[in-house]
Amino acid sequence: MIAQIVTSLALVCFASLWKTKARYDTLFSLLLTLIFASAFGFYADAWQSGYESTYSILWDSTRSGDVSLSINSDLAVYTQVFPFFAISLIALFNNFLFRYETKKKNLAVFIILNFISLVMLITSQNFIQLITFVFIIDMLSQFLIRDINAGRRYAMYNLTADMGLFLAFAVLRGNMLNLNLSALGESVVPFHNFVAVVILLSLCIKFGFFIFHSFLLDLKSAKFHRFFLVFYLSSPMTALILTAKLLPVLRQFEPLYLIINIIIALSLIWGTIGAILIRDLKEKTVYLNMMLFSLLFKLLTYPDFIWDESFSCIIIAAFMFNLCLYYIHYFWFRETNALIVNKVHYVNPLPLYLLLAIWMALWAVVAMLLFAYTDRYTAFIMTFMVLFSLAGAWVFIQALQSDNIIKSLRTDYDHRPLWILAAVLTSGMGIMFWQNLYWYAALPALALFLMFFILSPIGFILNTNTTSLKWQHADVFKNIYDKILARPLQIIGKSLTIFVDFMFFEKTLILIINTFSGLTVRIFRRISRENALRYLLSVLITVFLLFWFLTRGLNG
Amino acid sequence: MAENLLLMIIFLPLFGSLFVALSRDNNGTGISVNAAAVAVWTLLFNIALILVLFSQMNTESDNIQYVTTFKWLLPQTLSISFGVDVFALIMILGINLALLIGILSLRSHFKNQKFQIGFSLLFLCAYTGLFSALDLMSFYVFFVIMIPPLFMQIGMDADNRIPGRFLLYNFLGTFLLLFAVVMLYCSEPNNILIANISDIKLDGQSGIWVWSCIFMGFMFRIPVWPFHYWISSVNTVIRNPLTFICANMLPISGLFGFLRFWPAAIPEQISSLTPVFAIFCAATMLYLAFRGYSLNNARDKLFSYIFIYYLLYLLGILAPTDILQRNIAYSLFAFLLVFSGLSMVAFHLEKENNKSPGSLNGILCILPKASFAYSLLISVAIGFPVSALFWNNFIIVSQVLYTNVYIGVTAVLTLLLAAAFLLQHLYSLKDNECMLPTKDTLRDVDNVQFGMCLAVMSILFLSFIKPLWFVY
């Protein structure tokens, strides 16, 4: 069923790439959204009825092995595809309703193509398909971003990560002489430590974890509704799927859990600090997502991990937090044309209070899901809940309690997009209560959030120097990257060019050869031109040497 | 019939070049519409013949097909043998297409068009002969006679002592190969097929000399350190895209030589040095990657990129297995098209930028067609999965890693660096903050060149789906 859905959607997308008049843009985006929604219906139906099938197309056959494209439909695939289907559908509706997007149809097409690539990634059973769609998703993300400055470092970082994966897969393929991913779990793979380190490094870059996150900060120059799509339909989600696929290799690396814990701890702490201190809402979103990705990565690497419905719902919930932040941006900052959270004037606080309520409900849902997934609150989850409650509450504190804000009850805002959020959340909560999920698990989460929101324990930060402009614009890791990697590489390159090409070859070797050949020519000319006897003698010596080389020289 | 087709494919460019020589120059301006038209039609016809030959070929087999043998005029014991396998024929197709791109990109470079085109067709004829040669003597003859036309092209384009250096380096290589050929014919006076070289009995010392000379002969064509300098110095003085493309195709003859001769019957003393040679290749790749990363000139970057890939293919050829031949062929074919297309646009940008000298940064913001073409070609060049380059390189790299993990890792690092500097270059060309108002008068690539870029992209994309998509 998934194969049919993917094929139909791909055909629709390629047909939609045909250029159409601007006035039909909204209509086409609606049509695409409706087609996608109906595809979602078919998918949900197939999932419920437990329909299973396997499609495999032989892409190419070489002496190095067959390369095939596989799309299989089974329970695990349905579950893994679910969050991305849901997120893409929400993104499509959002795109249709968002009045400021000028290329609605194109964005809709790229969202669907991106979704198809994610499905191909999930269903891949060999290295070639896996690495191909990792690269394709990175290419498509440039169309989602649609901003040269925002996409520049994103492309460089992801290229590095992709080449890391390329290297790891090439090592595995070369040593196992097998392209199938299923071979990974069978025995200890060759160079497993090296491969695991490379994969782990690539995943950290793609997730945008601590010290690798600065490319995500660059995305702030893209439009917000495109900006947060990159987090949940592109690079970090690719990393999530890859983690699930490559766990058998990662687990062969002994200090894996220690390294993962360190990475996650640092990302959580840095994410919290960033989300609190940085005033730019888009940068705040990056830091909040860093925290959410830490959670997802940690859950995924639990020893008894299973990607079930709860985990899929946590991904959707994480996306919904972004949707809330987007609406804050949309309702709040659109009106005032400001981007800094606590520098806003004359706003209508009503939508913000509504968003606060929605955020809290969402937070309760996440708490229930986490409890459903883990059956207990581990130390990590409790830490995450404290830090994320603090960071989440802080967004609203900054927006609502700042002295700079003058509230006014404006009513001319477009409230339609809010309905998407409310509808999705209501249905999500309905399903959870209907299934009798652990509702009591939501209580501590809500209590924490309310405590941080009302008591505002870090309120003093609002008026301290940390909010100064210089601090806000400092990009520490960009500077480190420049000083440790980019500059030295340039210096090495330039030095090599000067010393090897110019000094050694041009000014030494070639000069010596020129001088030597000139000298030889001059000597022989002087020997032979004085009189005929000398000329004859030099010819005879040459003939003798030639004869000697041809007869004895080589064997002697 | 098919054998005659192969001969036609080899010698058609020769007739084309004669027609070009007879065509009239347009009022001494350097523009030669007739010459370009003759060359384009010759190449198109040749490409059609290659496709016909492909359609009659057994593409499943790796054996040489369409073998034709003639007697040489003077030494009656020797004969000329021609024939092709899939690797050779796909290379011939790639070179024809690359030259077509080169000739079309010459439209805006007016200096000595007629002679450039004529010599490039001669070069093509020699190159096709080299790929089709099955016996040692023919191989050597074509290996040598491809140099003079290229020397003339470079000589007409550059006005300093670089062409002399080019000739000197290449003739050193060919003399070494000549020595090896003579030694082999001394041991076996009859006809020697390249495939049968392993049957020739050479005593220990002679074997080492012969194989060392063969090795060095091919080495002179490939820019492995310390032989890289001659070709880098040539590249800096070339001013038109056709010569640039031809000069940068020359190393394929060295690669092809290694592929045909190596590792047939190398004495152990030589073959044991293969890892050392592979280390030299990897070190040169690293050196070129650093060089490309640090230099700002588009052509320097392109040059570094091209030779990094050639060295990767060489590492693939040196791997102790022959299962990579097809992968190298498919990848090299795509690579030829990519670097020719990139050269076409890069030279156009360089030429336009000369109208208002300064940095090229931001130039693509006002040239939409060039921007589109260049972005697509760069995305292929850096290894995105839109051409056969992508997963065939994956197979090659995996084999290199299997042979020696350190060399393999170095190779991947250099590929990453090459991709990074190309991407960085693309972003700087598209940087709208650097756009200068004086650049408004610049001219975009014309429709023919843009169409060619789109055609190249289509071929590349189809080759990604199925490498031999044109075989029916």
PDB file of C-alpha atoms in Angstrom, chain B residues 48-232:
ATOM      1  CA  ALA B  48      24.699   8.502 -33.629  1.00  0.00           C
ATOM      2  CA  LEU B  49      27.115   5.856 -34.971  1.00  0.00           C
ATOM      3  CA  ILE B  50      28.314   5.087 -31.447  1.00  0.00           C
ATOM      4  CA  LEU B  51      24.730   4.615 -30.317  1.00  0.00           C
ATOM      5  CA  VAL B  52      24.075   2.282 -33.249  1.00  0.00           C
ATOM      6  CA  LEU B  53      27.185   0.312 -32.323  1.00  0.00           C
ATOM      7  CA  PHE B  54      26.026   0.161 -28.719  1.00  0.00           C
ATOM      8  CA  SER B  55      22.647  -1.170 -29.836  1.00  0.00           C
ATOM      9  CA  GLN B  56      24.373  -4.072 -31.616  1.00  0.00           C
ATOM     10  CA  MET B  57      26.729  -4.790 -28.752  1.00  0.00           C
ATOM     11  CA  ASN B  58      26.393  -7.453 -26.085  1.00  0.00           C
ATOM     12  CA  THR B  59      26.521  -5.112 -23.119  1.00  0.00           C
ATOM     13  CA  GLU B  60      26.404  -7.962 -20.624  1.00  0.00           C
ATOM     14  CA  SER B  61      29.823  -9.130 -21.722  1.00  0.00           C
ATOM     15  CA  ASP B  62      33.121  -7.553 -20.712  1.00  0.00           C
ATOM     16  CA  ASN B  63      34.923  -9.037 -23.703  1.00  0.00           C
ATOM     17  CA  ILE B  64      36.348  -7.082 -26.641  1.00  0.00           C
ATOM     18  CA  GLN B  65      33.890  -6.979 -29.530  1.00  0.00           C
ATOM     19  CA  TYR B  66      33.930  -5.922 -33.213  1.00  0.00           C
ATOM     20  CA  VAL B  67      37.572  -6.983 -33.665  1.00  0.00           C
ATOM     21  CA  THR B  68      39.100  -5.988 -37.026  1.00  0.00           C
ATOM     22  CA  THR B  69      42.690  -6.729 -38.045  1.00  0.00           C
ATOM     23  CA  PHE B  70      44.798  -5.177 -40.841  1.00  0.00           C
ATOM     24  CA  LYS B  71      48.428  -5.653 -41.864  1.00  0.00           C
ATOM     25  CA  TRP B  72      50.840  -2.802 -41.345  1.00  0.00           C
ATOM     26  CA  LEU B  73      52.421  -1.651 -44.570  1.00  0.00           C
ATOM     27  CA  LEU B  74      56.089  -2.005 -43.663  1.00  0.00           C
ATOM     28  CA  PRO B  75      56.786  -4.712 -41.075  1.00  0.00           C
ATOM     29  CA  GLN B  76      54.701  -7.540 -42.485  1.00  0.00           C
ATOM     30  CA  THR B  77      54.781  -9.454 -39.195  1.00  0.00           C
ATOM     31  CA  LEU B  78      52.842  -6.715 -37.442  1.00  0.00           C
ATOM     32  CA  SER B  79      49.156  -6.022 -37.790  1.00  0.00           C
ATOM     33  CA  ILE B  80      46.754  -3.379 -36.551  1.00  0.00           C
ATOM     34  CA  SER B  81      43.835  -4.600 -34.478  1.00  0.00           C
ATOM     35  CA  PHE B  82      40.823  -2.566 -33.487  1.00  0.00           C
ATOM     36  CA  GLY B  83      37.981  -3.516 -31.208  1.00  0.00           C
ATOM     37  CA  VAL B  84      36.057  -2.187 -28.252  1.00  0.00           C
ATOM     38  CA  ASP B  85      34.514  -3.352 -25.030  1.00  0.00           C
ATOM     39  CA  VAL B  86      31.798  -1.539 -23.079  1.00  0.00           C
ATOM     40  CA  PHE B  87      34.377   0.499 -21.161  1.00  0.00           C
ATOM     41  CA  ALA B  88      36.112   1.745 -24.313  1.00  0.00           C
ATOM     42  CA  LEU B  89      32.896   2.515 -26.173  1.00  0.00           C
ATOM     43  CA  ILE B  90      31.360   4.410 -23.289  1.00  0.00           C
ATOM     44  CA  MET B  91      34.568   6.435 -23.027  1.00  0.00           C
ATOM     45  CA  ILE B  92      34.443   7.198 -26.752  1.00  0.00           C
ATOM     46  CA  LEU B  93      30.851   8.379 -26.349  1.00  0.00           C
ATOM     47  CA  GLY B  94      31.798  10.511 -23.353  1.00  0.00           C
ATOM     48  CA  ILE B  95      34.693  12.153 -25.171  1.00  0.00           C
ATOM     49  CA  ASN B  96      32.541  12.919 -28.208  1.00  0.00           C
ATOM     50  CA  LEU B  97      29.907  14.527 -25.998  1.00  0.00           C
ATOM     51  CA  ALA B  98      32.513  16.469 -24.024  1.00  0.00           C
ATOM     52  CA  LEU B  99      34.014  17.797 -27.231  1.00  0.00           C
ATOM     53  CA  LEU B 100      30.568  18.780 -28.490  1.00  0.00           C
ATOM     54  CA  ILE B 101      30.086  20.805 -25.302  1.00  0.00           C
ATOM     55  CA  GLY B 102      33.533  22.323 -25.814  1.00  0.00           C
ATOM     56  CA  ILE B 103      32.787  23.375 -29.385  1.00  0.00           C
ATOM     57  CA  LEU B 104      29.447  24.885 -28.428  1.00  0.00           C
ATOM     58  CA  SER B 105      31.076  26.769 -25.595  1.00  0.00           C
ATOM     59  CA  LEU B 106      33.581  28.212 -28.038  1.00  0.00           C
ATOM     60  CA  ARG B 107      30.798  30.394 -29.492  1.00  0.00           C
ATOM     61  CA  SER B 108      31.727  33.339 -27.329  1.00  0.00           C
ATOM     62  CA  HIS B 109      35.512  32.858 -27.534  1.00  0.00           C
ATOM     63  CA  PHE B 110      36.588  34.212 -30.873  1.00  0.00           C
ATOM     64  CA  LYS B 111      40.339  33.633 -31.023  1.00  0.00           C
ATOM     65  CA  ASN B 112      41.466  31.091 -33.679  1.00  0.00           C
ATOM     66  CA  GLN B 113      38.173  29.223 -33.642  1.00  0.00           C
ATOM     67  CA  LYS B 114      38.811  27.376 -36.888  1.00  0.00           C
ATOM     68  CA  PHE B 115      42.180  25.973 -35.878  1.00  0.00           C
ATOM     69  CA  GLN B 116      41.019  25.152 -32.382  1.00  0.00           C
ATOM     70  CA  ILE B 117      38.108  23.174 -33.766  1.00  0.00           C
ATOM     71  CA  GLY B 118      40.212  21.448 -36.435  1.00  0.00           C
ATOM     72  CA  PHE B 119      42.880  20.323 -33.993  1.00  0.00           C
ATOM     73  CA  SER B 120      40.321  19.209 -31.449  1.00  0.00           C
ATOM     74  CA  LEU B 121      38.803  16.881 -34.077  1.00  0.00           C
ATOM     75  CA  LEU B 122      42.244  15.453 -34.804  1.00  0.00           C
ATOM     76  CA  PHE B 123      42.714  14.963 -31.083  1.00  0.00           C
ATOM     77  CA  LEU B 124      39.378  13.133 -30.974  1.00  0.00           C
ATOM     78  CA  CYS B 125      40.409  10.882 -33.840  1.00  0.00           C
ATOM     79  CA  ALA B 126      43.609   9.905 -32.045  1.00  0.00           C
ATOM     80  CA  TYR B 127      41.777   9.411 -28.766  1.00  0.00           C
ATOM     81  CA  THR B 128      39.151   7.153 -30.361  1.00  0.00           C
ATOM     82  CA  GLY B 129      41.970   5.185 -32.002  1.00  0.00           C
ATOM     83  CA  LEU B 130      43.631   4.759 -28.611  1.00  0.00           C
ATOM     84  CA  PHE B 131      40.449   3.405 -27.059  1.00  0.00           C
ATOM     85  CA  SER B 132      39.978   0.996 -29.954  1.00  0.00           C
ATOM     86  CA  ALA B 133      43.575  -0.188 -30.280  1.00  0.00           C
ATOM     87  CA  LEU B 134      44.053  -3.807 -29.325  1.00  0.00           C
ATOM     88  CA  ASP B 135      47.676  -4.311 -30.301  1.00  0.00           C
ATOM     89  CA  LEU B 136      50.692  -2.753 -28.710  1.00  0.00           C
ATOM     90  CA  MET B 137      51.970  -0.901 -31.759  1.00  0.00           C
ATOM     91  CA  SER B 138      48.650   0.807 -32.579  1.00  0.00           C
ATOM     92  CA  PHE B 139      48.174   1.663 -28.930  1.00  0.00           C
ATOM     93  CA  TYR B 140      51.568   3.330 -28.822  1.00  0.00           C
ATOM     94  CA  VAL B 141      51.014   5.186 -32.106  1.00  0.00           C
ATOM     95  CA  PHE B 142      47.707   6.656 -30.977  1.00  0.00           C
ATOM     96  CA  PHE B 143      49.141   7.344 -27.534  1.00  0.00           C
ATOM     97  CA  VAL B 144      51.751   9.560 -29.174  1.00  0.00           C
ATOM     98  CA  ILE B 145      49.827  11.203 -31.984  1.00  0.00           C
ATOM     99  CA  MET B 146      47.213  12.657 -29.697  1.00  0.00           C
ATOM    100  CA  ILE B 147      49.849  15.015 -28.305  1.00  0.00           C
ATOM    101  CA  PRO B 148      50.632  17.235 -31.354  1.00  0.00           C
ATOM    102  CA  PRO B 149      47.049  18.469 -31.952  1.00  0.00           C
ATOM    103  CA  LEU B 150      46.689  19.303 -28.271  1.00  0.00           C
ATOM    104  CA  PHE B 151      50.085  21.001 -28.287  1.00  0.00           C
ATOM    105  CA  MET B 152      48.942  23.153 -31.217  1.00  0.00           C
ATOM    106  CA  GLN B 153      45.711  24.027 -29.410  1.00  0.00           C
ATOM    107  CA  ILE B 154      47.549  25.053 -26.255  1.00  0.00           C
ATOM    108  CA  GLY B 155      50.200  26.851 -28.276  1.00  0.00           C
ATOM    109  CA  MET B 156      47.588  28.974 -30.039  1.00  0.00           C
ATOM    110  CA  ASP B 157      45.876  29.786 -26.785  1.00  0.00           C
ATOM    111  CA  ALA B 158      48.859  30.556 -24.570  1.00  0.00           C
ATOM    112  CA  ASP B 159      51.664  32.944 -25.331  1.00  0.00           C
ATOM    113  CA  ASN B 160      54.520  31.902 -23.084  1.00  0.00           C
ATOM    114  CA  ARG B 161      56.756  28.880 -22.592  1.00  0.00           C
ATOM    115  CA  ILE B 162      54.090  26.668 -21.073  1.00  0.00           C
ATOM    116  CA  PRO B 163      53.286  24.796 -24.344  1.00  0.00           C
ATOM    117  CA  GLY B 164      56.958  23.797 -24.590  1.00  0.00           C
ATOM    118  CA  ARG B 165      56.827  22.432 -21.068  1.00  0.00           C
ATOM    119  CA  PHE B 166      53.675  20.513 -21.967  1.00  0.00           C
ATOM    120  CA  LEU B 167      55.412  18.954 -24.976  1.00  0.00           C
ATOM    121  CA  LEU B 168      58.563  18.118 -23.040  1.00  0.00           C
ATOM    122  CA  TYR B 169      56.739  16.335 -20.222  1.00  0.00           C
ATOM    123  CA  ASN B 170      54.541  14.359 -22.564  1.00  0.00           C
ATOM    124  CA  PHE B 171      57.353  13.310 -24.845  1.00  0.00           C
ATOM    125  CA  LEU B 172      59.376  12.137 -21.874  1.00  0.00           C
ATOM    126  CA  GLY B 173      56.481   9.835 -21.050  1.00  0.00           C
ATOM    127  CA  THR B 174      56.079   8.630 -24.604  1.00  0.00           C
ATOM    128  CA  PHE B 175      59.845   7.934 -24.945  1.00  0.00           C
ATOM    129  CA  LEU B 176      59.705   5.755 -21.861  1.00  0.00           C
ATOM    130  CA  LEU B 177      56.745   3.905 -23.317  1.00  0.00           C
ATOM    131  CA  LEU B 178      58.604   3.626 -26.635  1.00  0.00           C
ATOM    132  CA  PHE B 179      61.521   1.994 -24.839  1.00  0.00           C
ATOM    133  CA  ALA B 180      59.162  -0.539 -23.268  1.00  0.00           C
ATOM    134  CA  VAL B 181      57.438  -1.227 -26.602  1.00  0.00           C
ATOM    135  CA  VAL B 182      60.786  -1.775 -28.371  1.00  0.00           C
ATOM    136  CA  MET B 183      61.951  -4.116 -25.628  1.00  0.00           C
ATOM    137  CA  LEU B 184      58.713  -6.084 -25.856  1.00  0.00           C
ATOM    138  CA  TYR B 185      59.013  -6.383 -29.640  1.00  0.00           C
ATOM    139  CA  CYS B 186      62.631  -7.497 -29.226  1.00  0.00           C
ATOM    140  CA  SER B 187      61.408 -10.396 -27.112  1.00  0.00           C
ATOM    141  CA  GLU B 188      58.397 -11.154 -29.299  1.00  0.00           C
ATOM    142  CA  PRO B 189      58.888  -9.973 -32.900  1.00  0.00           C
ATOM    143  CA  ASN B 190      55.373 -10.902 -33.982  1.00  0.00           C
ATOM    144  CA  ASN B 191      52.199  -9.041 -33.368  1.00  0.00           C
ATOM    145  CA  ILE B 192      51.541  -8.357 -29.656  1.00  0.00           C
ATOM    146  CA  LEU B 193      47.990  -7.945 -28.483  1.00  0.00           C
ATOM    147  CA  ILE B 194      47.696  -5.960 -25.264  1.00  0.00           C
ATOM    148  CA  ALA B 195      45.556  -8.699 -23.774  1.00  0.00           C
ATOM    149  CA  ASN B 196      48.389 -11.183 -24.359  1.00  0.00           C
ATOM    150  CA  ILE B 197      51.247  -9.183 -22.901  1.00  0.00           C
ATOM    151  CA  SER B 198      51.278 -11.533 -19.942  1.00  0.00           C
ATOM    152  CA  ASP B 199      52.383 -14.349 -22.283  1.00  0.00           C
ATOM    153  CA  ILE B 200      55.636 -12.606 -23.183  1.00  0.00           C
ATOM    154  CA  LYS B 201      58.556 -14.043 -21.297  1.00  0.00           C
ATOM    155  CA  LEU B 202      60.956 -11.400 -20.016  1.00  0.00           C
ATOM    156  CA  ASP B 203      63.865 -12.233 -17.767  1.00  0.00           C
ATOM    157  CA  GLY B 204      63.822 -10.651 -14.298  1.00  0.00           C
ATOM    158  CA  GLN B 205      65.904  -7.533 -14.932  1.00  0.00           C
ATOM    159  CA  SER B 206      64.347  -6.733 -18.339  1.00  0.00           C
ATOM    160  CA  GLY B 207      60.872  -7.272 -16.938  1.00  0.00           C
ATOM    161  CA  ILE B 208      61.499  -4.694 -14.241  1.00  0.00           C
ATOM    162  CA  TRP B 209      62.837  -2.195 -16.778  1.00  0.00           C
ATOM    163  CA  VAL B 210      59.965  -2.725 -19.196  1.00  0.00           C
ATOM    164  CA  TRP B 211      57.235  -2.519 -16.632  1.00  0.00           C
ATOM    165  CA  SER B 212      58.854   0.453 -14.914  1.00  0.00           C
ATOM    166  CA  CYS B 213      58.902   2.290 -18.230  1.00  0.00           C
ATOM    167  CA  ILE B 214      55.268   1.402 -18.975  1.00  0.00           C
ATOM    168  CA  PHE B 215      54.351   2.543 -15.493  1.00  0.00           C
ATOM    169  CA  MET B 216      56.250   5.814 -15.832  1.00  0.00           C
ATOM    170  CA  GLY B 217      54.920   6.373 -19.337  1.00  0.00           C
ATOM    171  CA  PHE B 218      51.352   6.371 -18.049  1.00  0.00           C
ATOM    172  CA  MET B 219      52.326   8.244 -14.915  1.00  0.00           C
ATOM    173  CA  PHE B 220      53.425  11.213 -16.991  1.00  0.00           C
ATOM    174  CA  ARG B 221      49.834  11.561 -18.189  1.00  0.00           C
ATOM    175  CA  ILE B 222      48.307  11.504 -14.720  1.00  0.00           C
ATOM    176  CA  PRO B 223      49.131  14.266 -12.287  1.00  0.00           C
ATOM    177  CA  VAL B 224      50.434  12.126  -9.454  1.00  0.00           C
ATOM    178  CA  TRP B 225      52.938  14.051  -7.375  1.00  0.00           C
ATOM    179  CA  PRO B 226      55.578  15.069  -8.565  1.00  0.00           C
ATOM    180  CA  PHE B 227      54.174  14.986 -12.112  1.00  0.00           C
ATOM    181  CA  HIS B 228      51.179  17.126 -11.268  1.00  0.00           C
ATOM    182  CA  TYR B 229      52.895  20.411 -11.907  1.00  0.00           C
ATOM    183  CA  TRP B 230      53.065  20.368 -15.690  1.00  0.00           C
ATOM    184  CA  ILE B 231      49.312  20.053 -16.082  1.00  0.00           C
ATOM    185  CA  SER B 232      48.499  22.600 -13.384  1.00  0.00           C
TER     186      SER B 232
END
